[in-house]
Coordinates of C-alpha atoms in Angstrom, one line a residue:
Chain A
M1 CA -14.3 12.5 26.0
A2 CA -10.5 13.0 26.3
A3 CA -9.3 14.9 29.3
V4 CA -7.5 18.1 28.6
E5 CA -3.8 17.5 28.9
P6 CA -2.1 19.4 31.7
I7 CA 0.0 22.3 30.3
G8 CA 3.5 22.5 31.5
G9 CA 4.5 20.2 34.4
A10 CA 7.8 18.3 34.9
P11 CA 9.6 17.2 31.8
V12 CA 9.2 13.5 31.3
T13 CA 12.5 11.8 30.8
P14 CA 12.6 8.5 28.9
S15 CA 13.2 5.7 31.4
R16 CA 13.7 2.0 31.0
R17 CA 10.4 0.3 30.1
R18 CA 8.9 -1.2 33.2
R19 CA 6.7 -4.2 32.9
G20 CA 4.1 -5.1 35.4
R21 CA 3.7 -8.7 36.7
R22 CA 2.1 -11.2 34.4
A23 CA 0.7 -14.6 34.9
P24 CA 3.5 -17.2 34.5
V25 CA 3.2 -19.5 31.6
R26 CA 3.1 -22.5 34.0
S27 CA -0.3 -21.3 35.3
W28 CA -1.9 -21.2 31.8
R29 CA -4.3 -23.9 30.6
P30 CA -2.5 -26.8 28.9
R31 CA -3.9 -26.0 25.5
D32 CA -2.6 -22.4 25.7
Q33 CA 0.8 -23.7 26.8
A34 CA 0.9 -26.1 23.9
I35 CA 0.0 -23.3 21.4
F36 CA 2.6 -21.1 23.0
V37 CA 5.4 -23.7 22.7
L38 CA 4.3 -24.5 19.1
S39 CA 4.4 -20.9 18.0
W40 CA 7.9 -20.6 19.4
I41 CA 9.0 -23.7 17.6
A42 CA 7.4 -22.6 14.3
G43 CA 9.0 -19.1 14.6
T44 CA 12.5 -20.2 15.5
G45 CA 12.3 -23.1 13.0
L46 CA 11.6 -20.6 10.2
C47 CA 14.4 -18.4 11.3
L48 CA 16.7 -21.4 11.3
C49 CA 15.6 -22.4 7.8
A50 CA 16.3 -18.9 6.5
A51 CA 19.6 -18.7 8.3
A52 CA 20.6 -22.1 6.9
L53 CA 19.8 -21.0 3.4
V54 CA 21.6 -17.7 3.6
I55 CA 24.6 -19.1 5.4
F56 CA 24.9 -22.0 2.9
F57 CA 25.0 -19.6 -0.1
I58 CA 27.3 -17.2 1.7
V59 CA 29.7 -20.1 2.2
Q60 CA 29.3 -21.4 -1.3
G61 CA 29.5 -18.0 -2.8
A62 CA 32.7 -17.2 -0.9
H63 CA 34.1 -20.5 -2.1
Y64 CA 33.2 -20.3 -5.8
L65 CA 32.3 -16.7 -6.5
R66 CA 35.2 -14.7 -7.9
P67 CA 35.0 -11.1 -9.2
A68 CA 36.2 -12.3 -12.5
L69 CA 33.1 -14.5 -12.9
L70 CA 30.9 -11.4 -12.7
V71 CA 32.5 -9.8 -15.7
T72 CA 33.3 -12.9 -17.9
R73 CA 31.0 -14.3 -20.5
P74 CA 30.1 -17.9 -20.2
S75 CA 31.7 -20.4 -22.6
P76 CA 30.6 -23.8 -23.6
A77 CA 33.2 -26.2 -22.1
V78 CA 33.1 -29.4 -20.2
N79 CA 35.9 -28.3 -17.9
Q80 CA 34.6 -26.0 -15.3
A81 CA 37.8 -24.0 -15.3
L82 CA 37.2 -23.0 -18.9
S83 CA 33.5 -22.4 -19.0
G84 CA 33.7 -18.7 -18.3
G85 CA 31.6 -16.5 -16.0
I86 CA 28.1 -15.4 -15.4
L87 CA 28.0 -12.0 -17.0
D88 CA 25.4 -12.9 -19.6
P89 CA 23.0 -14.4 -17.1
I90 CA 23.3 -11.3 -14.9
E91 CA 22.6 -9.0 -17.8
G92 CA 19.8 -11.2 -18.9
T93 CA 18.2 -11.1 -15.5
L94 CA 18.4 -7.3 -15.3
L95 CA 17.1 -6.8 -18.8
L96 CA 14.2 -9.2 -18.3
G97 CA 13.4 -7.4 -15.1
V98 CA 13.3 -4.0 -16.9
I99 CA 11.1 -5.3 -19.7
G100 CA 8.7 -7.1 -17.4
L101 CA 8.4 -4.1 -15.1
L102 CA 7.9 -1.6 -17.9
I103 CA 4.9 -3.7 -19.0
A104 CA 3.6 -4.8 -15.6
A105 CA 3.8 -1.5 -13.7
P106 CA 1.6 0.6 -15.9
L107 CA -0.9 -2.2 -16.4
G108 CA -1.1 -3.1 -12.7
V109 CA -1.4 0.5 -11.6
I110 CA -4.0 1.5 -14.2
T111 CA -6.1 -1.6 -13.6
A112 CA -6.1 -0.9 -9.9
I113 CA -7.1 2.7 -10.4
W114 CA -9.9 1.7 -12.7
V115 CA -11.2 -1.0 -10.4
V116 CA -11.1 1.2 -7.2
E117 CA -11.8 4.7 -8.5
Y118 CA -14.3 3.9 -11.3
G119 CA -15.3 0.2 -11.2
R120 CA -18.4 0.7 -13.3
P121 CA -20.1 -1.4 -14.5
R122 CA -19.8 -3.5 -11.4
W123 CA -19.8 -6.8 -13.2
L124 CA -16.9 -5.8 -15.4
S125 CA -14.8 -4.7 -12.4
R126 CA -15.6 -8.1 -10.7
I127 CA -14.4 -9.8 -13.9
V128 CA -11.2 -7.8 -13.9
E129 CA -10.6 -8.7 -10.3
S130 CA -11.1 -12.4 -11.0
A131 CA -8.9 -12.1 -14.1
V132 CA -6.0 -10.8 -12.0
E133 CA -6.6 -13.7 -9.5
V134 CA -6.5 -16.2 -12.4
I135 CA -3.2 -14.7 -13.6
A136 CA -1.8 -14.8 -10.1
G137 CA -2.8 -18.4 -9.7
T138 CA -1.6 -19.7 -13.1
P139 CA 1.7 -21.7 -12.8
D140 CA 4.4 -19.9 -14.7
I141 CA 5.1 -23.0 -16.8
V142 CA 1.5 -22.8 -18.1
L143 CA 1.9 -19.1 -18.8
A144 CA 5.2 -20.0 -20.6
I145 CA 3.7 -22.7 -22.9
F146 CA 0.8 -20.4 -23.7
G147 CA 3.2 -17.7 -24.6
L148 CA 5.2 -20.0 -26.8
A149 CA 2.1 -21.1 -28.7
L150 CA 1.1 -17.4 -29.0
F151 CA 4.5 -16.0 -30.2
E152 CA 5.2 -18.8 -32.6
L153 CA 2.3 -17.4 -34.7
G154 CA 3.6 -15.7 -37.8
V155 CA 2.3 -12.3 -36.9
F156 CA 4.7 -12.2 -34.0
A157 CA 7.8 -12.8 -36.2
P158 CA 9.0 -9.2 -35.6
F159 CA 9.3 -10.1 -31.9
S160 CA 11.9 -12.8 -32.6
F161 CA 12.5 -13.9 -36.1
A162 CA 10.5 -15.7 -38.9
E163 CA 10.7 -19.4 -39.3
P164 CA 9.0 -21.6 -41.9
G165 CA 5.4 -21.9 -40.8
G166 CA 5.5 -19.1 -38.2
A167 CA 8.0 -17.4 -35.9
F168 CA 10.8 -18.6 -33.6
G169 CA 8.9 -17.4 -30.6
R170 CA 11.8 -17.1 -28.2
S171 CA 13.3 -13.7 -27.4
F172 CA 13.8 -11.2 -24.6
L173 CA 10.7 -9.3 -25.8
N174 CA 8.5 -12.4 -25.8
A175 CA 9.8 -13.6 -22.4
G176 CA 9.4 -10.1 -21.0
I177 CA 5.8 -9.8 -22.1
I178 CA 4.9 -13.1 -20.5
V179 CA 7.0 -12.7 -17.4
S180 CA 5.2 -9.3 -16.8
A181 CA 2.2 -11.5 -15.9
V182 CA 3.9 -12.8 -12.8
A183 CA 4.6 -9.3 -11.6
I184 CA 1.2 -7.8 -12.4
P185 CA -0.7 -9.3 -9.5
S186 CA 1.6 -8.0 -6.8
I187 CA 1.7 -4.5 -8.3
Y188 CA -2.1 -4.5 -8.8
T189 CA -2.8 -5.8 -5.3
A190 CA -0.4 -3.3 -3.6
T191 CA -1.8 -0.4 -5.5
R192 CA -5.4 -1.4 -4.9
N193 CA -4.8 -1.8 -1.2
G194 CA -3.2 1.6 -1.1
L195 CA -6.1 3.1 -2.9
L196 CA -8.6 1.5 -0.7
A197 CA -6.7 2.7 2.4
T198 CA -6.6 6.2 1.2
P199 CA -9.3 8.1 3.1
R200 CA -12.4 9.1 1.2
Q201 CA -12.1 12.5 2.8
L202 CA -9.0 13.2 0.8
R203 CA -10.8 12.7 -2.4
E204 CA -13.8 14.7 -1.2
A205 CA -11.5 17.6 -0.2
S206 CA -10.3 17.7 -3.8
Y207 CA -13.8 17.5 -5.3
A208 CA -14.9 20.2 -2.9
L209 CA -12.2 22.5 -4.4
G210 CA -13.8 22.0 -7.8
K211 CA -11.4 19.4 -9.1
T212 CA -12.4 16.8 -11.6
R213 CA -12.0 13.1 -10.9
V214 CA -9.0 12.8 -13.2
A215 CA -7.3 15.8 -11.5
T216 CA -8.1 14.3 -8.1
I217 CA -6.6 10.9 -9.0
R218 CA -3.5 12.4 -10.6
R219 CA -2.7 15.1 -8.1
V220 CA -4.1 13.7 -4.8
V221 CA -4.6 10.0 -4.9
M222 CA -1.5 9.0 -6.8
P223 CA 0.9 10.8 -4.5
A224 CA -0.8 9.1 -1.6
V225 CA -0.2 5.6 -3.0
R226 CA 3.2 6.2 -4.6
R227 CA 4.8 4.1 -1.9
D228 CA 2.4 1.2 -2.4
V229 CA 3.1 1.2 -6.1
A230 CA 6.9 1.1 -5.4
T231 CA 6.5 -1.7 -2.9
G232 CA 4.3 -3.7 -5.4
A233 CA 6.8 -3.1 -8.2
T234 CA 9.7 -4.2 -6.1
L235 CA 7.9 -7.4 -5.0
G236 CA 7.0 -8.0 -8.7
L237 CA 10.6 -7.6 -9.7
G238 CA 11.6 -10.2 -7.2
R239 CA 9.1 -12.6 -8.8
I240 CA 10.5 -11.9 -12.3
Y241 CA 14.1 -12.4 -11.1
G242 CA 13.1 -15.8 -9.6
D243 CA 11.2 -17.1 -12.6
T244 CA 12.6 -20.1 -14.5
A245 CA 10.0 -21.7 -16.6
I246 CA 9.2 -18.7 -18.8
V247 CA 13.0 -18.2 -19.3
V248 CA 13.6 -21.7 -20.3
L249 CA 10.6 -21.8 -22.8
L250 CA 10.5 -18.3 -24.1
L251 CA 14.0 -16.9 -23.7
G252 CA 15.7 -19.9 -25.1
A253 CA 18.0 -20.3 -22.1
T254 CA 20.9 -20.1 -24.3
L255 CA 24.3 -19.8 -22.7
R256 CA 25.0 -16.4 -24.0
N257 CA 22.7 -13.5 -24.9
Q258 CA 22.6 -13.7 -28.6
P259 CA 21.2 -10.6 -30.4
E260 CA 19.1 -11.4 -33.4
N261 CA 20.9 -8.8 -35.6
N262 CA 23.3 -6.0 -35.3
V263 CA 20.8 -3.2 -34.5
P264 CA 21.6 -2.1 -31.0
L265 CA 19.0 -2.9 -28.4
I266 CA 16.4 -4.1 -31.0
G267 CA 18.6 -7.0 -31.9
L268 CA 19.1 -7.8 -28.2
L269 CA 15.3 -7.6 -27.6
R270 CA 14.6 -9.9 -30.5
G271 CA 17.4 -12.3 -29.5
T272 CA 17.6 -15.1 -27.1
G273 CA 19.5 -15.3 -23.8
S274 CA 19.6 -16.6 -20.3
T275 CA 19.0 -15.4 -16.8
L276 CA 20.6 -16.5 -13.5
T277 CA 17.7 -19.0 -12.9
S278 CA 18.1 -20.7 -16.2
F279 CA 21.9 -20.7 -15.8
I280 CA 21.6 -22.3 -12.4
Y281 CA 19.4 -25.0 -13.9
D282 CA 21.7 -25.6 -16.8
S283 CA 24.8 -25.7 -14.7
S284 CA 23.4 -27.8 -11.9
P285 CA 23.8 -31.6 -12.0
A286 CA 20.3 -31.7 -13.4
G287 CA 21.1 -29.7 -16.4
D288 CA 23.5 -30.1 -19.4
G289 CA 26.4 -28.0 -18.2
N290 CA 27.3 -30.0 -15.1
A291 CA 29.1 -27.1 -13.5
P292 CA 27.8 -27.1 -10.0
N293 CA 30.4 -24.7 -8.8
K294 CA 29.1 -22.1 -11.2
A295 CA 25.6 -22.9 -10.2
Y296 CA 26.3 -22.2 -6.6
A297 CA 28.1 -18.9 -7.5
A298 CA 25.1 -17.8 -9.7
A299 CA 22.6 -18.9 -6.9
A300 CA 24.5 -16.8 -4.4
V301 CA 24.3 -13.8 -6.7
L302 CA 20.6 -14.3 -7.4
L303 CA 19.8 -14.7 -3.7
L304 CA 21.8 -11.5 -3.0
M305 CA 19.8 -9.6 -5.6
V306 CA 16.5 -10.8 -4.2
L307 CA 17.5 -10.1 -0.6
L308 CA 18.5 -6.6 -1.7
L309 CA 15.1 -6.1 -3.3
N310 CA 13.4 -7.3 -0.1
W311 CA 15.5 -4.9 1.9
G312 CA 14.5 -2.2 -0.6
V313 CA 10.8 -2.9 0.0
G314 CA 11.3 -2.3 3.7
R315 CA 13.2 1.0 2.9
I316 CA 10.5 2.2 0.6
G317 CA 8.0 1.8 3.4
R318 CA 9.9 4.3 5.5
I319 CA 10.7 7.1 3.0
G320 CA 9.3 10.4 4.1
G321 CA 7.4 9.2 7.2
P322 CA 4.5 7.0 7.5
P323 CA 2.1 6.7 4.6
I324 CA -1.0 8.9 4.7
H325 CA -3.4 6.2 5.8
E326 CA -1.2 5.3 8.7
E327 CA -0.7 8.8 9.8
R328 CA -4.4 9.3 9.8
R329 CA -5.0 6.3 11.9
L330 CA -2.6 7.7 14.4
G331 CA -4.7 10.8 14.4
A332 CA -1.9 13.2 13.5
Chain B
M1 CA -20.3 13.9 27.1
S2 CA -21.3 16.5 29.7
I3 CA -18.0 16.2 31.5
G4 CA -16.2 16.7 28.3
K5 CA -18.2 19.8 27.6
L6 CA -17.4 21.2 31.0
D7 CA -13.7 20.5 30.4
F8 CA -13.9 22.3 27.1
E9 CA -15.6 25.4 28.6
A10 CA -13.2 25.4 31.5
E11 CA -10.3 25.5 29.2
L12 CA -11.8 28.1 27.0
M13 CA -12.5 30.1 30.1
A14 CA -8.9 30.0 31.0
I15 CA -7.8 31.1 27.5
A16 CA -10.5 33.6 26.6
P17 CA -12.9 34.3 29.5
E18 CA -14.8 36.9 27.5
R19 CA -15.9 34.1 25.1
I20 CA -17.9 32.2 27.7
N21 CA -20.3 34.0 29.9
P22 CA -22.1 36.2 29.0
P23 CA -21.5 35.2 25.3
V24 CA -20.1 38.3 23.7
R25 CA -21.7 39.0 20.4
H26 CA -19.2 39.8 17.7
E27 CA -19.8 42.9 15.8
R28 CA -22.3 42.0 13.1
A29 CA -20.7 42.2 9.7
V30 CA -23.0 44.4 7.8
A31 CA -26.7 43.8 7.7
T32 CA -26.4 43.2 4.0
T33 CA -29.4 41.7 2.5
V34 CA -27.7 40.5 -0.7
E35 CA -28.9 37.0 -1.1
R36 CA -26.2 34.6 -2.4
L37 CA -27.7 31.2 -2.0
R38 CA -31.3 30.3 -2.0
V39 CA -32.6 26.8 -1.1
E40 CA -36.1 26.1 -2.4
A41 CA -38.1 23.2 -1.1
V42 CA -35.1 20.9 -1.1
S43 CA -35.5 17.2 -0.1
V44 CA -32.6 14.8 -0.1
F45 CA -33.1 11.0 -0.1
Y46 CA -30.7 8.1 0.5
G47 CA -32.5 5.3 -1.3
D48 CA -36.1 5.7 -0.1
K49 CA -35.2 7.4 3.2
A50 CA -35.5 11.2 3.3
A51 CA -32.6 12.8 5.1
V52 CA -33.7 16.3 4.4
K53 CA -37.3 17.2 4.0
D54 CA -38.6 20.2 2.1
V55 CA -36.1 22.7 3.4
S56 CA -36.2 26.3 2.2
L57 CA -33.8 29.0 3.4
S58 CA -31.5 31.7 2.1
I59 CA -28.0 32.7 2.8
H60 CA -26.8 36.2 2.6
Q61 CA -23.5 37.9 1.9
G62 CA -21.5 38.6 5.0
E63 CA -23.3 36.3 7.4
V64 CA -22.5 33.2 9.3
L65 CA -25.4 30.7 9.3
A66 CA -25.1 27.9 11.7
L67 CA -27.0 24.6 11.2
I68 CA -27.6 22.9 14.5
G69 CA -29.5 19.8 15.5
P70 CA -29.1 16.4 17.0
S71 CA -27.0 13.8 15.2
G72 CA -28.6 12.4 12.1
C73 CA -31.0 15.4 11.6
G74 CA -29.7 16.0 8.1
K75 CA -27.7 19.1 8.6
T76 CA -24.5 17.7 7.1
T77 CA -26.5 16.2 4.2
L78 CA -28.1 19.6 3.6
L79 CA -24.6 21.2 3.7
R80 CA -23.2 18.7 1.2
T81 CA -26.2 19.3 -1.1
L82 CA -25.3 23.0 -1.4
N83 CA -22.2 22.2 -3.5
R84 CA -23.5 18.9 -4.8
L85 CA -21.1 16.7 -2.9
T86 CA -24.1 14.4 -2.2
E87 CA -23.8 13.4 -5.8
L88 CA -20.8 11.4 -4.9
T89 CA -23.0 9.1 -2.9
P90 CA -24.6 6.7 -5.5
S91 CA -27.8 6.2 -3.5
A92 CA -28.5 9.9 -3.0
S93 CA -31.1 11.8 -4.9
H94 CA -32.9 15.1 -4.3
S95 CA -35.7 17.3 -5.3
G96 CA -36.2 21.1 -5.1
R97 CA -33.9 23.8 -6.3
I98 CA -30.8 25.6 -5.1
L99 CA -29.9 28.9 -6.6
L100 CA -26.5 30.5 -6.5
D101 CA -26.9 34.2 -7.3
G102 CA -30.1 33.3 -9.1
E103 CA -28.6 30.4 -11.1
D104 CA -29.8 26.9 -10.6
T105 CA -26.7 25.0 -9.2
H106 CA -27.7 22.0 -11.2
E107 CA -27.3 24.0 -14.4
L108 CA -23.7 24.9 -13.4
V109 CA -20.8 22.5 -14.1
D110 CA -20.0 20.7 -10.8
T111 CA -16.4 21.8 -10.8
E112 CA -17.4 25.4 -11.4
L113 CA -20.0 25.3 -8.6
R114 CA -17.5 23.9 -6.2
R115 CA -15.0 26.5 -7.0
R116 CA -17.6 29.1 -6.0
V117 CA -19.0 27.1 -3.1
S118 CA -16.0 25.7 -1.2
M119 CA -16.0 23.4 1.7
V120 CA -14.0 22.6 4.9
F121 CA -14.5 19.2 6.5
Q122 CA -14.8 17.8 10.0
Q123 CA -11.4 16.0 9.9
P124 CA -8.5 18.1 8.8
N125 CA -7.7 16.6 5.4
P126 CA -4.5 18.1 4.0
F127 CA -3.2 16.5 0.8
P128 CA 0.1 14.4 1.1
M129 CA 2.2 17.3 -0.3
S130 CA 3.8 20.4 0.8
I131 CA 2.1 23.3 2.5
F132 CA 2.6 25.4 -0.6
D133 CA 1.3 22.8 -2.9
N134 CA -1.8 22.2 -0.8
V135 CA -2.9 25.8 -1.2
G136 CA -1.5 26.0 -4.7
F137 CA -3.5 22.9 -5.7
A138 CA -6.7 24.8 -5.5
L139 CA -5.4 27.5 -7.7
R140 CA -4.1 25.3 -10.5
E141 CA -6.1 24.5 -13.5
Q142 CA -7.5 21.1 -13.8
S143 CA -4.7 18.6 -13.7
R144 CA -2.5 21.0 -15.6
K145 CA 1.2 21.2 -15.1
R146 CA 2.0 23.5 -12.3
P147 CA 2.3 27.1 -13.2
H148 CA 5.5 28.7 -12.1
R149 CA 5.7 29.0 -8.3
R150 CA 6.4 32.7 -8.5
Q151 CA 3.1 33.2 -10.2
L152 CA 1.2 31.5 -7.4
E153 CA 3.2 32.8 -4.5
P154 CA 1.2 36.0 -3.9
Q155 CA -2.2 34.2 -3.9
V156 CA -0.9 31.4 -1.7
D157 CA 0.6 33.8 0.8
R158 CA -2.6 35.8 0.9
A159 CA -4.7 32.7 1.5
L160 CA -2.4 31.6 4.3
Q161 CA -2.5 35.1 5.8
R162 CA -6.3 35.2 5.7
A163 CA -6.4 31.8 7.4
G164 CA -4.1 33.1 10.1
L165 CA -1.4 30.5 9.4
Y166 CA 1.2 32.5 7.5
E167 CA 3.2 33.6 10.5
E168 CA 3.6 30.0 11.7
V169 CA 4.6 28.4 8.4
H170 CA 6.1 31.0 6.1
A171 CA 9.6 30.0 7.0
D172 CA 9.2 26.7 5.3
L173 CA 6.4 26.3 2.9
D174 CA 7.9 23.2 1.4
R175 CA 7.4 21.2 4.6
S176 CA 4.9 18.4 4.3
A177 CA 1.5 19.5 5.4
L178 CA 1.1 16.2 7.3
R179 CA 3.7 17.4 9.7
L180 CA 1.5 20.3 11.0
S181 CA -0.6 20.0 14.1
G182 CA -4.3 19.3 13.9
G183 CA -5.3 22.9 14.4
Q184 CA -2.7 24.1 11.8
Q185 CA -3.9 21.5 9.4
Q186 CA -7.4 22.7 9.7
R187 CA -6.4 26.3 9.1
L188 CA -4.4 25.0 6.1
C189 CA -7.6 23.4 4.8
I190 CA -9.4 26.7 5.3
A191 CA -6.6 28.5 3.4
R192 CA -7.0 26.0 0.6
A193 CA -10.7 26.5 0.5
I194 CA -10.6 30.3 0.4
A195 CA -7.6 30.5 -2.0
Q196 CA -9.7 30.7 -5.1
Q197 CA -12.0 33.3 -3.5
P198 CA -15.2 31.4 -3.3
E199 CA -18.5 33.1 -2.7
I200 CA -19.8 30.7 -0.1
L201 CA -17.7 28.7 2.4
L202 CA -19.3 25.5 3.8
M203 CA -17.9 24.2 7.1
D204 CA -18.8 20.8 8.4
E205 CA -18.1 20.8 12.2
P206 CA -14.7 22.3 11.5
C207 CA -13.6 22.3 15.1
S208 CA -14.9 19.0 16.4
A209 CA -11.5 17.3 16.0
L210 CA -9.6 20.2 17.5
D211 CA -8.5 21.2 21.0
P212 CA -10.1 24.3 22.6
R213 CA -7.1 26.6 21.8
S214 CA -7.3 25.7 18.1
T215 CA -11.0 26.0 18.2
A216 CA -10.8 29.6 19.5
V217 CA -8.4 30.5 16.8
I218 CA -10.7 29.1 14.1
E219 CA -13.8 30.7 15.5
D220 CA -12.1 34.1 15.4
L221 CA -11.1 33.3 11.8
I222 CA -14.6 32.5 10.8
V223 CA -15.9 35.7 12.2
Q224 CA -13.2 37.6 10.2
L225 CA -13.8 35.7 7.0
R226 CA -17.5 36.4 6.8
Q227 CA -16.6 40.0 5.8
D228 CA -15.9 38.7 2.3
L229 CA -18.2 35.8 1.8
A230 CA -21.1 33.9 3.3
I231 CA -20.4 31.0 5.6
V232 CA -22.6 28.1 6.4
I233 CA -21.4 26.1 9.4
V234 CA -22.7 22.8 10.8
T235 CA -21.9 22.5 14.5
H236 CA -22.8 20.3 17.4
N237 CA -21.5 22.8 19.8
L238 CA -24.3 25.2 20.7
Q239 CA -22.0 27.6 22.5
Q240 CA -20.0 27.8 19.3
A241 CA -23.1 28.5 17.3
R242 CA -24.0 31.2 19.8
R243 CA -20.6 32.8 19.7
I244 CA -20.1 33.0 15.9
A245 CA -23.4 32.7 14.1
D246 CA -25.5 35.6 12.9
R247 CA -28.4 33.3 12.2
V248 CA -29.2 29.8 13.4
A249 CA -31.2 27.1 11.7
F250 CA -32.4 24.2 13.9
M251 CA -33.0 21.0 12.1
Y252 CA -34.7 17.9 13.5
L253 CA -35.3 14.6 11.7
G254 CA -34.7 16.2 8.4
D255 CA -37.1 19.1 9.0
L256 CA -36.0 22.7 9.3
V257 CA -37.8 23.5 12.5
E258 CA -36.7 27.0 13.1
L259 CA -34.6 29.7 11.5
G260 CA -33.9 33.0 13.1
E261 CA -31.4 35.5 14.6
T262 CA -29.0 33.7 16.9
E263 CA -30.1 35.5 20.1
Q264 CA -33.8 34.9 19.3
V265 CA -33.3 31.2 18.7
F266 CA -31.3 30.7 21.9
T267 CA -33.2 33.0 24.2
D268 CA -36.7 33.0 22.8
P269 CA -37.3 30.1 20.4
R270 CA -40.7 30.0 18.8
E271 CA -40.8 26.2 18.6
E272 CA -41.1 23.9 21.5
R273 CA -38.6 21.4 20.0
T274 CA -36.0 24.2 19.6
R275 CA -36.5 25.2 23.2
E276 CA -35.9 21.7 24.4
Y277 CA -32.8 21.3 22.2
V278 CA -31.1 24.5 23.1
A279 CA -31.9 23.8 26.8
G280 CA -30.1 20.5 26.4
A281 CA -33.2 18.4 26.9
F282 CA -32.3 16.1 24.0
G283 CA -29.6 15.6 21.4

C-alpha cells in the first residue's frame, strides 16, 4: 500500500544526480567482465560503422553534389560532364514512394485492425498473419520477377502498354503495386502492436457508452494508434526508397522518366522511369553508365532522404506527449 | 493492507472528520419504490465455472446499492452482466433474466441497453482526445460525423457540472483528457457516463485507484447523483459502502448471501458469513 505523500514541505530543487558506490568492474567474475568489454566493443563498433558511412557520403556529396545536379535531367553521355543531373531519379523515388504508400498504408492498417479487433474465424486470422510474414520474408527480387510475370499478362496492358502477346509490364503503376508489398509488413506490424498495446479498458469504456464496435474502432481505437500507423508508414517508406530490384525489373530503370502518352499523370503512371537506387546502380562502375561521381552524389541524396525519414520516425513518437499505452503504464 | 487502510482513514479524518466516526448517514434520497432493474435468478459462467450463482435482486430509482464481498466473489461479473458487458468475454454465458423497466435486457439492442445502463470503471479510462470530445463522444450518434460543437455544448457543460468537474476544466475544454489528474479523469469518466442521461449507473470500484481526497469528492458526487438515477457500485471498501450506500448486497463465492439496508447489514447482519466479513474476519 503506498504511503500517503506528505503535503507541503520544503520545495525540492533539482540537484546534480548523485550515484552511490558500485562494485568496480575489476571485482566482477571474468565472464561478466568479458561480456562487458564485448558489449562496449560491439556498441562502439556499430557507431563507428555508421559514422564512417555517413562521413564518407558527406565528403563524397560535398565533392560531387552540386545544386544544379538536383534540377537537371540526366542525359545519355559517356562523358560525365555532359550526362546531366539526377532530377528524374529524385522525382521517380518520390513518386514511387507515394504510390507504394497509398496502396500499402490502407492495406496494412485495415489488415491489422481486422486481425486484432475481429480475428474470426481464428484459422483465417492465423493465415493472414502468416501471409504477412511470407511477404515480409520474400526477397524483393522474387517479388519483382513475380510482378513482371503478372503484369506482362494482357489484362494488365492498361497499367503499362500493350505488346504483342501481352503487356509491356514495366511502369510506375506496376512497380508501385509490387513495391507496396515491401512496406506492408512494417505498417501492419506497427499498427498491430499499437492495437495490442491499447488497453482493453478503453474499448470497454466505449462499449459501455452504447457504442458499436465500428464506432469504437473509428473514434477511440484509431486515434490511440495514429502514431503507430505514422511510424510504420515512415519505416515502410524508407523500405520503398531503398528498393532496387523491383525498380530495375518493373520500372524499367530508364534514365529518364518517360510518360507513356501525353495524358498528365496517367501517362506518367503508365510510363517507365528510374529511382535513385537504380540510378546509383546504373552509374556505378558495375552498371552501364560508368559515372561514379554521379553515383556518389545520388547515394548521398538517398542517404539523406532515408536519414530524414528515420529522424521523422523519432519525431512522430513524441508528438503530443507519450502514446496512450505508455501514459497508462506510468499510471498517469 | 491494514496499514494502508489506516493511512486512508487517517487522511480522510484530516480532510473530512465527519465522514469517519460515527459514519454520518447521508440523507436518504426518497424512499421511492419504483423498481428500475430486476435481476431474476441470474447465473453467470466462465466456461464451466459459475462466477455468479442464482442471484435475484432489484434496484430502485434514487438509491445506491453497494455490492460487497471478497475478491473473486462475482460482484464485478454481476455488475458487468447488468449491461451485458460480459458478452465481450467469449467464454462467458449466463442464465436467468434481467429486466430493465420490465423489459428483458436481452431483447434490447446492446447499444441501446448500454446507453440506458451506463458504466464507470475501476481505472479512469478517458479516451485519447480532448475533454470536450470525451463527453461529446457519448452524445454523438454512432460513428457519425460530429454535430456542431455549439449544439453539444450545453449538454457537455451540464454533464461536467453534474460530475463536479466543470469549474476546474471549463477554461480549456480542448485540453487532452490524458493531462488531467487521476481524480479528475475519473470524474470526467463519470461525466461521460451520465451525459446521455442513463437510468442506471454502474460503478466498478470507482475510487480504488484514487487518493483519499479524490475519493471523498467522488463519494459526495455519487450521493448527489442518485437523485436522478439508480446507482449500483462495487466496492472493496466497507467504510465507503457504509458511507454512501442505501442498501448493501454481500456476495460470497458467487452467492448473494445477504441483501439489506446498509445499517442493518453492518450492525445486525442476519447471516454468519456477513457478520464475519463486515467484522474483517476474512476477505
